[in-house]
Amino acid sequence: MIVCEKIDQVRAQVAGARSQDPARVVGLVPTMGALHAGHLSLIDAARRDCGWVVVSIFVNPNQFGPNEDIDEYPRPIGEDLKKCRSSGVDLVFQPSVEVMYGSGCVTTVQVKAVSAPLCGRQRPGHFAGVALVVTKLINIVQPDRAYFGQKDAQQLAVIRRLAGDLNMLVEIIGCPTVREPDGLALSSRNVYLDEHERQQATVLYRSLLAIRDAVEGGSRDSAALVRAAHDLIEQSGPCEIDYVELVDPESIQPLSRLKEGSVLAAVAVRFGECRLIDNLLIDVGRDRG
Ligand code: AMP
């Protein structure tokens, strides 16, 4: 496995891999490190589809707000490299902030409407930071395919829109959310939860399943579905709900009444210092009412 810190090295290695076999499909899995089974599922998907797999590990300061957890964000780089090696990754790109932004970057990438609701409201500038770094990583690696988790559904929608609007020659692949046996979505931030909060956090997935059950039972009124999920989360104990919403999975715009098709139920809740998000794609059948 090759480990690169510099952009020119990555470009040379990718060019070398392509020149050995021009038909080789190159896959990119962008991450912020602290790799867990969710990240590894993206790497496995890339390994299955692609002849050459690049993983980037970069805690991107541009996507953190002023009061967010960038300094505390876990960075177990030795462990991460071991996991990449044993998962069959070909190249890890692990740039410094200096390498990514040192020469000054006055360009912004705004994916406007899709970035505005949900986490965009709570974390101003977050998706512009994500869109910029993903654009840079795609331009550096020039992969055929790039892999992202459905766990961050709004991020996936932003990146799909970005790649389409900017005519990027890359296929964006969304991968299913990997969960703990009790339903909690794996996240690098779960390490911040104390024992009680960890237990309480299972309410995120339970609230999403409750929405799905109600939709399957014929409920179509977003406000009522959201209210019931709010109640369930509040009953779980002390926490702060950022949002519970039902939105269109592509545009991320709120839906007041559910129509036949697909709806994204999305939640964000703070347990102590730790803000967690989760979501579920729900099939809405034909309205029987
Ligand atoms: P991060 O390191 O948090 O920026 O995540 C890197 C990639 O892994 C993103 O595309 C995430 O959506 C994805 N990811 C994070 N957690 C999970 C999970 N539990 N299941 C599947 N993918 C995930």
PDB file of C-alpha atoms and ligand atoms in Angstrom:
ATOM      1  CA  MET A   1       0.000   0.000   0.000  1.00  0.00           C
ATOM      2  CA  ILE A   2       1.327   3.402  -0.978  1.00  0.00           C
ATOM      3  CA  VAL A   3       0.924   6.322   1.451  1.00  0.00           C
ATOM      4  CA  CYS A   4       1.189   9.830  -0.046  1.00  0.00           C
ATOM      5  CA  GLU A   5       1.091  13.229   1.583  1.00  0.00           C
ATOM      6  CA  LYS A   6       1.658  15.349  -1.518  1.00  0.00           C
ATOM      7  CA  ILE A   7      -0.677  16.028  -4.453  1.00  0.00           C
ATOM      8  CA  ASP A   8       1.986  15.438  -7.135  1.00  0.00           C
ATOM      9  CA  GLN A   9       2.809  12.027  -5.647  1.00  0.00           C
ATOM     10  CA  VAL A  10      -0.857  10.985  -5.796  1.00  0.00           C
ATOM     11  CA  ARG A  11      -1.195  12.150  -9.385  1.00  0.00           C
ATOM     12  CA  ALA A  12       1.965  10.264 -10.404  1.00  0.00           C
ATOM     13  CA  GLN A  13       0.811   7.059  -8.672  1.00  0.00           C
ATOM     14  CA  VAL A  14      -2.677   7.169 -10.206  1.00  0.00           C
ATOM     15  CA  ALA A  15      -1.173   7.862 -13.650  1.00  0.00           C
ATOM     16  CA  GLY A  16       1.219   4.915 -13.131  1.00  0.00           C
ATOM     17  CA  ALA A  17      -1.626   2.589 -12.145  1.00  0.00           C
ATOM     18  CA  ARG A  18      -3.659   3.660 -15.187  1.00  0.00           C
ATOM     19  CA  SER A  19      -0.720   3.274 -17.571  1.00  0.00           C
ATOM     20  CA  GLN A  20      -0.135  -0.314 -16.353  1.00  0.00           C
ATOM     21  CA  ASP A  21      -3.730  -1.109 -17.290  1.00  0.00           C
ATOM     22  CA  PRO A  22      -5.703   1.544 -19.177  1.00  0.00           C
ATOM     23  CA  ALA A  23      -8.967  -0.334 -18.478  1.00  0.00           C
ATOM     24  CA  ARG A  24      -8.392  -0.119 -14.738  1.00  0.00           C
ATOM     25  CA  VAL A  25     -11.250   1.497 -12.819  1.00  0.00           C
ATOM     26  CA  VAL A  26     -10.035   3.834 -10.076  1.00  0.00           C
ATOM     27  CA  GLY A  27     -12.214   4.273  -6.968  1.00  0.00           C
ATOM     28  CA  LEU A  28     -11.976   7.009  -4.327  1.00  0.00           C
ATOM     29  CA  VAL A  29     -13.273   6.783  -0.759  1.00  0.00           C
ATOM     30  CA  PRO A  30     -12.992  10.193   0.968  1.00  0.00           C
ATOM     31  CA  THR A  31     -12.881  10.032   4.782  1.00  0.00           C
ATOM     32  CA  MET A  32     -11.837  12.029   7.823  1.00  0.00           C
ATOM     33  CA  GLY A  33     -10.187   8.946   9.343  1.00  0.00           C
ATOM     34  CA  ALA A  34     -10.986   7.232  12.669  1.00  0.00           C
ATOM     35  CA  LEU A  35     -12.074   4.422  10.395  1.00  0.00           C
ATOM     36  CA  HIS A  36     -14.850   2.080  11.528  1.00  0.00           C
ATOM     37  CA  ALA A  37     -16.903  -0.646   9.874  1.00  0.00           C
ATOM     38  CA  GLY A  38     -19.001   2.001   8.056  1.00  0.00           C
ATOM     39  CA  HIS A  39     -15.926   3.371   6.297  1.00  0.00           C
ATOM     40  CA  LEU A  40     -14.668  -0.173   5.658  1.00  0.00           C
ATOM     41  CA  SER A  41     -17.966  -1.049   3.938  1.00  0.00           C
ATOM     42  CA  LEU A  42     -17.320   1.813   1.491  1.00  0.00           C
ATOM     43  CA  ILE A  43     -13.792   0.507   0.905  1.00  0.00           C
ATOM     44  CA  ASP A  44     -15.183  -3.025   0.361  1.00  0.00           C
ATOM     45  CA  ALA A  45     -17.707  -1.695  -2.172  1.00  0.00           C
ATOM     46  CA  ALA A  46     -14.881   0.123  -3.972  1.00  0.00           C
ATOM     47  CA  ARG A  47     -12.720  -3.031  -3.893  1.00  0.00           C
ATOM     48  CA  ARG A  48     -15.547  -5.020  -5.479  1.00  0.00           C
ATOM     49  CA  ASP A  49     -16.108  -2.509  -8.323  1.00  0.00           C
ATOM     50  CA  CYS A  50     -12.670  -1.040  -8.953  1.00  0.00           C
ATOM     51  CA  GLY A  51      -9.224  -2.338  -9.855  1.00  0.00           C
ATOM     52  CA  TRP A  52      -7.468   0.379  -7.843  1.00  0.00           C
ATOM     53  CA  VAL A  53      -8.707   1.977  -4.628  1.00  0.00           C
ATOM     54  CA  VAL A  54      -7.641   5.291  -3.119  1.00  0.00           C
ATOM     55  CA  VAL A  55      -8.706   6.300   0.407  1.00  0.00           C
ATOM     56  CA  SER A  56      -8.220   9.892   1.493  1.00  0.00           C
ATOM     57  CA  ILE A  57      -7.860  10.694   5.185  1.00  0.00           C
ATOM     58  CA  PHE A  58      -8.230  14.398   5.861  1.00  0.00           C
ATOM     59  CA  VAL A  59      -9.932  16.196   8.736  1.00  0.00           C
ATOM     60  CA  ASN A  60     -11.121  19.125   6.667  1.00  0.00           C
ATOM     61  CA  PRO A  61     -11.099  22.351   8.740  1.00  0.00           C
ATOM     62  CA  ASN A  62     -13.335  24.057   6.164  1.00  0.00           C
ATOM     63  CA  GLN A  63     -16.347  21.954   7.075  1.00  0.00           C
ATOM     64  CA  PHE A  64     -16.170  22.583  10.843  1.00  0.00           C
ATOM     65  CA  GLY A  65     -17.838  25.630  12.389  1.00  0.00           C
ATOM     66  CA  PRO A  66     -16.025  27.856  14.935  1.00  0.00           C
ATOM     67  CA  ASN A  67     -17.546  26.040  17.953  1.00  0.00           C
ATOM     68  CA  GLU A  68     -17.306  22.523  16.555  1.00  0.00           C
ATOM     69  CA  ASP A  69     -15.122  19.598  17.537  1.00  0.00           C
ATOM     70  CA  ILE A  70     -12.179  19.821  15.102  1.00  0.00           C
ATOM     71  CA  ASP A  71      -9.506  19.841  17.831  1.00  0.00           C
ATOM     72  CA  GLU A  72     -10.995  16.843  19.619  1.00  0.00           C
ATOM     73  CA  TYR A  73     -11.798  14.951  16.407  1.00  0.00           C
ATOM     74  CA  PRO A  74     -10.155  11.491  16.787  1.00  0.00           C
ATOM     75  CA  ARG A  75      -7.027  10.931  14.629  1.00  0.00           C
ATOM     76  CA  PRO A  76      -5.776   7.362  15.158  1.00  0.00           C
ATOM     77  CA  ILE A  77      -3.667   7.431  11.989  1.00  0.00           C
ATOM     78  CA  GLY A  78      -1.576   4.308  12.744  1.00  0.00           C
ATOM     79  CA  GLU A  79      -4.729   2.234  13.258  1.00  0.00           C
ATOM     80  CA  ASP A  80      -6.324   3.730  10.149  1.00  0.00           C
ATOM     81  CA  LEU A  81      -3.363   2.795   7.960  1.00  0.00           C
ATOM     82  CA  LYS A  82      -3.448  -0.769   9.340  1.00  0.00           C
ATOM     83  CA  LYS A  83      -7.163  -1.035   8.529  1.00  0.00           C
ATOM     84  CA  CYS A  84      -6.597   0.302   5.007  1.00  0.00           C
ATOM     85  CA  ARG A  85      -3.740  -2.141   4.450  1.00  0.00           C
ATOM     86  CA  SER A  86      -5.767  -5.142   5.579  1.00  0.00           C
ATOM     87  CA  SER A  87      -8.764  -3.996   3.484  1.00  0.00           C
ATOM     88  CA  GLY A  88      -6.676  -4.085   0.303  1.00  0.00           C
ATOM     89  CA  VAL A  89      -6.454  -0.326  -0.296  1.00  0.00           C
ATOM     90  CA  ASP A  90      -3.877   0.579  -2.962  1.00  0.00           C
ATOM     91  CA  LEU A  91      -3.141   4.167  -1.958  1.00  0.00           C
ATOM     92  CA  VAL A  92      -3.867   6.332   1.073  1.00  0.00           C
ATOM     93  CA  PHE A  93      -3.764  10.084   0.486  1.00  0.00           C
ATOM     94  CA  GLN A  94      -3.158  11.750   3.805  1.00  0.00           C
ATOM     95  CA  PRO A  95      -2.483  15.434   3.130  1.00  0.00           C
ATOM     96  CA  SER A  96      -1.821  18.145   5.698  1.00  0.00           C
ATOM     97  CA  VAL A  97      -3.989  21.277   5.870  1.00  0.00           C
ATOM     98  CA  GLU A  98      -0.998  23.082   4.373  1.00  0.00           C
ATOM     99  CA  VAL A  99      -0.963  20.767   1.331  1.00  0.00           C
ATOM    100  CA  MET A 100      -4.716  21.182   0.745  1.00  0.00           C
ATOM    101  CA  TYR A 101      -5.088  24.900   1.454  1.00  0.00           C
ATOM    102  CA  GLY A 102      -1.588  26.290   2.031  1.00  0.00           C
ATOM    103  CA  SER A 103      -1.286  28.127  -1.251  1.00  0.00           C
ATOM    104  CA  GLY A 104      -4.465  30.036  -0.431  1.00  0.00           C
ATOM    105  CA  CYS A 105      -7.877  29.152  -1.778  1.00  0.00           C
ATOM    106  CA  VAL A 106     -10.348  31.944  -2.474  1.00  0.00           C
ATOM    107  CA  THR A 107     -12.679  29.749  -4.509  1.00  0.00           C
ATOM    108  CA  THR A 108     -15.935  28.568  -2.967  1.00  0.00           C
ATOM    109  CA  VAL A 109     -18.238  25.780  -4.100  1.00  0.00           C
ATOM    110  CA  GLN A 110     -21.846  26.353  -3.057  1.00  0.00           C
ATOM    111  CA  VAL A 111     -24.504  23.776  -3.853  1.00  0.00           C
ATOM    112  CA  LYS A 112     -27.248  26.142  -2.877  1.00  0.00           C
ATOM    113  CA  ALA A 113     -30.748  24.709  -2.436  1.00  0.00           C
ATOM    114  CA  VAL A 114     -29.699  21.171  -1.453  1.00  0.00           C
ATOM    115  CA  SER A 115     -27.325  22.517   1.226  1.00  0.00           C
ATOM    116  CA  ALA A 116     -29.853  24.862   2.836  1.00  0.00           C
ATOM    117  CA  PRO A 117     -32.237  22.644   4.897  1.00  0.00           C
ATOM    118  CA  LEU A 118     -31.478  20.172   7.748  1.00  0.00           C
ATOM    119  CA  CYS A 119     -27.782  20.265   8.725  1.00  0.00           C
ATOM    120  CA  GLY A 120     -27.236  23.286   6.460  1.00  0.00           C
ATOM    121  CA  ARG A 121     -29.435  25.358   8.784  1.00  0.00           C
ATOM    122  CA  GLN A 122     -27.650  24.128  11.900  1.00  0.00           C
ATOM    123  CA  ARG A 123     -24.123  24.223  10.471  1.00  0.00           C
ATOM    124  CA  PRO A 124     -23.733  27.268   8.195  1.00  0.00           C
ATOM    125  CA  GLY A 125     -20.841  26.813   5.751  1.00  0.00           C
ATOM    126  CA  HIS A 126     -20.562  23.082   6.440  1.00  0.00           C
ATOM    127  CA  PHE A 127     -21.662  21.861   3.008  1.00  0.00           C
ATOM    128  CA  ALA A 128     -19.648  24.540   1.193  1.00  0.00           C
ATOM    129  CA  GLY A 129     -16.626  23.118   3.048  1.00  0.00           C
ATOM    130  CA  VAL A 130     -17.583  19.574   2.062  1.00  0.00           C
ATOM    131  CA  ALA A 131     -18.251  20.547  -1.566  1.00  0.00           C
ATOM    132  CA  LEU A 132     -14.896  22.337  -1.839  1.00  0.00           C
ATOM    133  CA  VAL A 133     -12.838  19.499  -0.387  1.00  0.00           C
ATOM    134  CA  VAL A 134     -14.652  16.829  -2.410  1.00  0.00           C
ATOM    135  CA  THR A 135     -14.126  18.885  -5.591  1.00  0.00           C
ATOM    136  CA  LYS A 136     -10.428  19.184  -4.759  1.00  0.00           C
ATOM    137  CA  LEU A 137     -10.073  15.465  -3.961  1.00  0.00           C
ATOM    138  CA  ILE A 138     -11.863  14.468  -7.167  1.00  0.00           C
ATOM    139  CA  ASN A 139      -9.645  16.820  -9.185  1.00  0.00           C
ATOM    140  CA  ILE A 140      -6.509  15.460  -7.503  1.00  0.00           C
ATOM    141  CA  VAL A 141      -7.307  11.734  -7.794  1.00  0.00           C
ATOM    142  CA  GLN A 142      -9.539  11.860 -10.912  1.00  0.00           C
ATOM    143  CA  PRO A 143     -11.340   8.649  -9.958  1.00  0.00           C
ATOM    144  CA  ASP A 144     -13.900   6.871 -12.137  1.00  0.00           C
ATOM    145  CA  ARG A 145     -16.067   6.301  -9.066  1.00  0.00           C
ATOM    146  CA  ALA A 146     -16.325   7.924  -5.654  1.00  0.00           C
ATOM    147  CA  TYR A 147     -18.035   6.265  -2.667  1.00  0.00           C
ATOM    148  CA  PHE A 148     -20.091   7.984   0.031  1.00  0.00           C
ATOM    149  CA  GLY A 149     -22.315   6.746   2.854  1.00  0.00           C
ATOM    150  CA  GLN A 150     -26.086   7.066   2.921  1.00  0.00           C
ATOM    151  CA  LYS A 151     -25.476   7.741   6.646  1.00  0.00           C
ATOM    152  CA  ASP A 152     -24.773  11.343   5.572  1.00  0.00           C
ATOM    153  CA  ALA A 153     -27.750  11.511   3.212  1.00  0.00           C
ATOM    154  CA  GLN A 154     -27.729  15.286   2.723  1.00  0.00           C
ATOM    155  CA  GLN A 155     -23.985  15.212   2.015  1.00  0.00           C
ATOM    156  CA  LEU A 156     -24.601  12.486  -0.580  1.00  0.00           C
ATOM    157  CA  ALA A 157     -27.365  14.587  -2.192  1.00  0.00           C
ATOM    158  CA  VAL A 158     -25.075  17.654  -2.233  1.00  0.00           C
ATOM    159  CA  ILE A 159     -22.249  15.681  -3.861  1.00  0.00           C
ATOM    160  CA  ARG A 160     -24.509  14.070  -6.462  1.00  0.00           C
ATOM    161  CA  ARG A 161     -25.802  17.511  -7.406  1.00  0.00           C
ATOM    162  CA  LEU A 162     -22.284  18.992  -7.421  1.00  0.00           C
ATOM    163  CA  ALA A 163     -20.944  16.237  -9.702  1.00  0.00           C
ATOM    164  CA  GLY A 164     -23.912  16.635 -12.060  1.00  0.00           C
ATOM    165  CA  ASP A 165     -23.927  20.438 -12.167  1.00  0.00           C
ATOM    166  CA  LEU A 166     -20.157  20.640 -12.763  1.00  0.00           C
ATOM    167  CA  ASN A 167     -20.169  17.793 -15.330  1.00  0.00           C
ATOM    168  CA  MET A 168     -17.604  15.839 -13.349  1.00  0.00           C
ATOM    169  CA  LEU A 169     -16.453  12.634 -15.010  1.00  0.00           C
ATOM    170  CA  VAL A 170     -17.064  10.582 -11.898  1.00  0.00           C
ATOM    171  CA  GLU A 171     -19.820   8.234 -10.851  1.00  0.00           C
ATOM    172  CA  ILE A 172     -21.065   8.944  -7.331  1.00  0.00           C
ATOM    173  CA  ILE A 173     -21.942   5.739  -5.480  1.00  0.00           C
ATOM    174  CA  GLY A 174     -24.089   5.791  -2.328  1.00  0.00           C
ATOM    175  CA  CYS A 175     -23.581   2.918   0.152  1.00  0.00           C
ATOM    176  CA  PRO A 176     -25.967   1.696   2.878  1.00  0.00           C
ATOM    177  CA  THR A 177     -25.577   2.746   6.518  1.00  0.00           C
ATOM    178  CA  VAL A 178     -23.738   0.274   8.748  1.00  0.00           C
ATOM    179  CA  ARG A 179     -25.272  -0.015  12.234  1.00  0.00           C
ATOM    180  CA  GLU A 180     -24.462  -1.491  15.623  1.00  0.00           C
ATOM    181  CA  PRO A 181     -26.619  -4.525  16.523  1.00  0.00           C
ATOM    182  CA  ASP A 182     -28.943  -2.206  18.504  1.00  0.00           C
ATOM    183  CA  GLY A 183     -29.443   0.050  15.481  1.00  0.00           C
ATOM    184  CA  LEU A 184     -27.123   2.962  16.308  1.00  0.00           C
ATOM    185  CA  ALA A 185     -25.413   4.087  13.087  1.00  0.00           C
ATOM    186  CA  LEU A 186     -21.630   3.777  13.320  1.00  0.00           C
ATOM    187  CA  SER A 187     -19.980   7.177  13.576  1.00  0.00           C
ATOM    188  CA  SER A 188     -16.522   8.408  14.546  1.00  0.00           C
ATOM    189  CA  ARG A 189     -18.355  10.682  17.005  1.00  0.00           C
ATOM    190  CA  ASN A 190     -19.956   7.797  18.951  1.00  0.00           C
ATOM    191  CA  VAL A 191     -16.770   7.670  21.096  1.00  0.00           C
ATOM    192  CA  TYR A 192     -17.886  10.948  22.718  1.00  0.00           C
ATOM    193  CA  LEU A 193     -21.006   9.304  24.223  1.00  0.00           C
ATOM    194  CA  ASP A 194     -20.918   8.207  27.854  1.00  0.00           C
ATOM    195  CA  GLU A 195     -22.529   4.892  28.776  1.00  0.00           C
ATOM    196  CA  HIS A 196     -25.965   6.381  29.432  1.00  0.00           C
ATOM    197  CA  GLU A 197     -25.946   8.566  26.303  1.00  0.00           C
ATOM    198  CA  ARG A 198     -24.814   5.583  24.226  1.00  0.00           C
ATOM    199  CA  GLN A 199     -27.872   3.664  25.429  1.00  0.00           C
ATOM    200  CA  GLN A 200     -30.170   6.648  24.884  1.00  0.00           C
ATOM    201  CA  ALA A 201     -28.826   7.259  21.360  1.00  0.00           C
ATOM    202  CA  THR A 202     -30.571   4.097  20.125  1.00  0.00           C
ATOM    203  CA  VAL A 203     -33.692   6.287  20.067  1.00  0.00           C
ATOM    204  CA  LEU A 204     -32.509   7.843  16.791  1.00  0.00           C
ATOM    205  CA  TYR A 205     -32.992   4.687  14.772  1.00  0.00           C
ATOM    206  CA  ARG A 206     -36.067   3.694  16.785  1.00  0.00           C
ATOM    207  CA  SER A 207     -37.687   7.040  15.953  1.00  0.00           C
ATOM    208  CA  LEU A 208     -36.928   6.503  12.237  1.00  0.00           C
ATOM    209  CA  LEU A 209     -38.413   2.989  12.369  1.00  0.00           C
ATOM    210  CA  ALA A 210     -41.497   4.404  14.094  1.00  0.00           C
ATOM    211  CA  ILE A 211     -41.939   6.894  11.246  1.00  0.00           C
ATOM    212  CA  ARG A 212     -41.546   4.068   8.718  1.00  0.00           C
ATOM    213  CA  ASP A 213     -44.090   1.894  10.541  1.00  0.00           C
ATOM    214  CA  ALA A 214     -46.582   4.762  10.596  1.00  0.00           C
ATOM    215  CA  VAL A 215     -46.032   5.469   6.876  1.00  0.00           C
ATOM    216  CA  GLU A 216     -46.498   1.784   6.118  1.00  0.00           C
ATOM    217  CA  GLY A 217     -49.693   1.949   8.182  1.00  0.00           C
ATOM    218  CA  GLY A 218     -51.005   4.660   5.848  1.00  0.00           C
ATOM    219  CA  SER A 219     -49.987   7.902   7.593  1.00  0.00           C
ATOM    220  CA  ARG A 220     -49.092  10.679   5.116  1.00  0.00           C
ATOM    221  CA  ASP A 221     -49.147  13.828   7.263  1.00  0.00           C
ATOM    222  CA  SER A 222     -45.544  14.948   7.858  1.00  0.00           C
ATOM    223  CA  ALA A 223     -46.361  17.167  10.825  1.00  0.00           C
ATOM    224  CA  ALA A 224     -48.066  14.299  12.689  1.00  0.00           C
ATOM    225  CA  LEU A 225     -45.241  11.871  11.873  1.00  0.00           C
ATOM    226  CA  VAL A 226     -42.615  14.375  13.021  1.00  0.00           C
ATOM    227  CA  ARG A 227     -44.527  15.163  16.226  1.00  0.00           C
ATOM    228  CA  ALA A 228     -44.728  11.470  17.185  1.00  0.00           C
ATOM    229  CA  ALA A 229     -40.980  11.030  16.547  1.00  0.00           C
ATOM    230  CA  HIS A 230     -40.220  14.151  18.627  1.00  0.00           C
ATOM    231  CA  ASP A 231     -42.251  12.711  21.516  1.00  0.00           C
ATOM    232  CA  LEU A 232     -40.410   9.399  21.339  1.00  0.00           C
ATOM    233  CA  ILE A 233     -37.000  11.121  21.365  1.00  0.00           C
ATOM    234  CA  GLU A 234     -37.964  13.445  24.219  1.00  0.00           C
ATOM    235  CA  GLN A 235     -39.219  10.499  26.289  1.00  0.00           C
ATOM    236  CA  SER A 236     -35.784   8.854  25.992  1.00  0.00           C
ATOM    237  CA  GLY A 237     -34.214  11.348  28.421  1.00  0.00           C
ATOM    238  CA  PRO A 238     -32.337  14.642  28.349  1.00  0.00           C
ATOM    239  CA  CYS A 239     -31.266  15.654  24.855  1.00  0.00           C
ATOM    240  CA  GLU A 240     -31.616  18.522  22.411  1.00  0.00           C
ATOM    241  CA  ILE A 241     -33.393  17.870  19.114  1.00  0.00           C
ATOM    242  CA  ASP A 242     -31.869  19.842  16.225  1.00  0.00           C
ATOM    243  CA  TYR A 243     -34.391  18.523  13.724  1.00  0.00           C
ATOM    244  CA  VAL A 244     -36.722  15.718  12.747  1.00  0.00           C
ATOM    245  CA  GLU A 245     -37.849  16.176   9.142  1.00  0.00           C
ATOM    246  CA  LEU A 246     -39.302  14.412   6.150  1.00  0.00           C
ATOM    247  CA  VAL A 247     -37.717  15.585   2.909  1.00  0.00           C
ATOM    248  CA  ASP A 248     -37.303  14.689  -0.728  1.00  0.00           C
ATOM    249  CA  PRO A 249     -34.174  12.450  -0.931  1.00  0.00           C
ATOM    250  CA  GLU A 250     -32.695  14.307  -3.941  1.00  0.00           C
ATOM    251  CA  SER A 251     -33.608  17.952  -3.399  1.00  0.00           C
ATOM    252  CA  ILE A 252     -33.705  17.705   0.442  1.00  0.00           C
ATOM    253  CA  GLN A 253     -36.716  20.038   0.376  1.00  0.00           C
ATOM    254  CA  PRO A 254     -39.354  19.453   3.089  1.00  0.00           C
ATOM    255  CA  LEU A 255     -42.498  17.493   2.210  1.00  0.00           C
ATOM    256  CA  SER A 256     -45.638  18.463   4.080  1.00  0.00           C
ATOM    257  CA  ARG A 257     -47.713  15.606   2.722  1.00  0.00           C
ATOM    258  CA  LEU A 258     -46.075  12.359   1.573  1.00  0.00           C
ATOM    259  CA  LYS A 259     -46.663  11.232  -1.998  1.00  0.00           C
ATOM    260  CA  GLU A 260     -46.074   7.848  -3.597  1.00  0.00           C
ATOM    261  CA  GLY A 261     -42.325   7.334  -4.080  1.00  0.00           C
ATOM    262  CA  SER A 262     -39.460   7.747  -1.696  1.00  0.00           C
ATOM    263  CA  VAL A 263     -39.092  10.003   1.346  1.00  0.00           C
ATOM    264  CA  LEU A 264     -36.055  10.648   3.506  1.00  0.00           C
ATOM    265  CA  ALA A 265     -36.706  10.762   7.246  1.00  0.00           C
ATOM    266  CA  ALA A 266     -33.795  12.605   8.869  1.00  0.00           C
ATOM    267  CA  VAL A 267     -32.940  13.338  12.509  1.00  0.00           C
ATOM    268  CA  ALA A 268     -30.214  15.256  14.333  1.00  0.00           C
ATOM    269  CA  VAL A 269     -30.031  15.192  18.134  1.00  0.00           C
ATOM    270  CA  ARG A 270     -27.495  16.349  20.725  1.00  0.00           C
ATOM    271  CA  PHE A 271     -26.741  14.004  23.601  1.00  0.00           C
ATOM    272  CA  GLY A 272     -24.522  15.993  25.969  1.00  0.00           C
ATOM    273  CA  GLU A 273     -21.688  17.373  23.855  1.00  0.00           C
ATOM    274  CA  CYS A 274     -22.253  14.900  21.040  1.00  0.00           C
ATOM    275  CA  ARG A 275     -24.436  15.722  18.037  1.00  0.00           C
ATOM    276  CA  LEU A 276     -25.560  12.648  16.092  1.00  0.00           C
ATOM    277  CA  ILE A 277     -27.462  12.370  12.819  1.00  0.00           C
ATOM    278  CA  ASP A 278     -29.300   9.477  11.240  1.00  0.00           C
ATOM    279  CA  ASN A 279     -31.780   8.922   8.441  1.00  0.00           C
ATOM    280  CA  LEU A 280     -33.915   6.330   6.726  1.00  0.00           C
ATOM    281  CA  LEU A 281     -35.165   6.132   3.153  1.00  0.00           C
ATOM    282  CA  ILE A 282     -38.803   5.099   3.256  1.00  0.00           C
ATOM    283  CA  ASP A 283     -40.895   3.788   0.375  1.00  0.00           C
ATOM    284  CA  VAL A 284     -44.261   5.484   0.300  1.00  0.00           C
ATOM    285  CA  GLY A 285     -46.917   3.297  -1.254  1.00  0.00           C
ATOM    286  CA  ARG A 286     -49.984   4.526  -3.085  1.00  0.00           C
ATOM    287  CA  ASP A 287     -52.267   6.619  -0.856  1.00  0.00           C
ATOM    288  CA  ARG A 288     -55.189   4.441   0.238  1.00  0.00           C
ATOM    289  CA  GLY A 289     -57.110   7.394   1.668  1.00  0.00           C
TER     290      GLY A 289
HETATM  291  P1  AMP B   1     -16.412  10.734   7.619  1.00  0.00           P
HETATM  292  O1  AMP B   1     -15.071  10.136   7.938  1.00  0.00           O
HETATM  293  O2  AMP B   1     -17.324  10.841   8.793  1.00  0.00           O
HETATM  294  O3  AMP B   1     -16.309  12.003   6.802  1.00  0.00           O
HETATM  295  O4  AMP B   1     -17.121   9.687   6.660  1.00  0.00           O
HETATM  296  C1  AMP B   1     -16.518   9.270   5.473  1.00  0.00           C
HETATM  297  C2  AMP B   1     -17.532   8.513   4.659  1.00  0.00           C
HETATM  298  O5  AMP B   1     -17.990   7.369   5.395  1.00  0.00           O
HETATM  299  C3  AMP B   1     -18.777   9.352   4.340  1.00  0.00           C
HETATM  300  O6  AMP B   1     -19.163   9.119   2.986  1.00  0.00           O
HETATM  301  C4  AMP B   1     -19.788   8.823   5.315  1.00  0.00           C
HETATM  302  O7  AMP B   1     -21.123   8.962   4.865  1.00  0.00           O
HETATM  303  C5  AMP B   1     -19.397   7.359   5.395  1.00  0.00           C
HETATM  304  N1  AMP B   1     -19.909   6.754   6.626  1.00  0.00           N
HETATM  305  C6  AMP B   1     -19.780   7.237   7.886  1.00  0.00           C
HETATM  306  N2  AMP B   1     -20.445   6.451   8.765  1.00  0.00           N
HETATM  307  C7  AMP B   1     -21.005   5.446   8.042  1.00  0.00           C
HETATM  308  C8  AMP B   1     -21.837   4.333   8.365  1.00  0.00           C
HETATM  309  N3  AMP B   1     -22.207   4.072   9.607  1.00  0.00           N
HETATM  310  N4  AMP B   1     -22.231   3.518   7.353  1.00  0.00           N
HETATM  311  C9  AMP B   1     -21.859   3.766   6.065  1.00  0.00           C
HETATM  312  N5  AMP B   1     -21.085   4.807   5.705  1.00  0.00           N
HETATM  313  C10 AMP B   1     -20.670   5.640   6.666  1.00  0.00           C
END
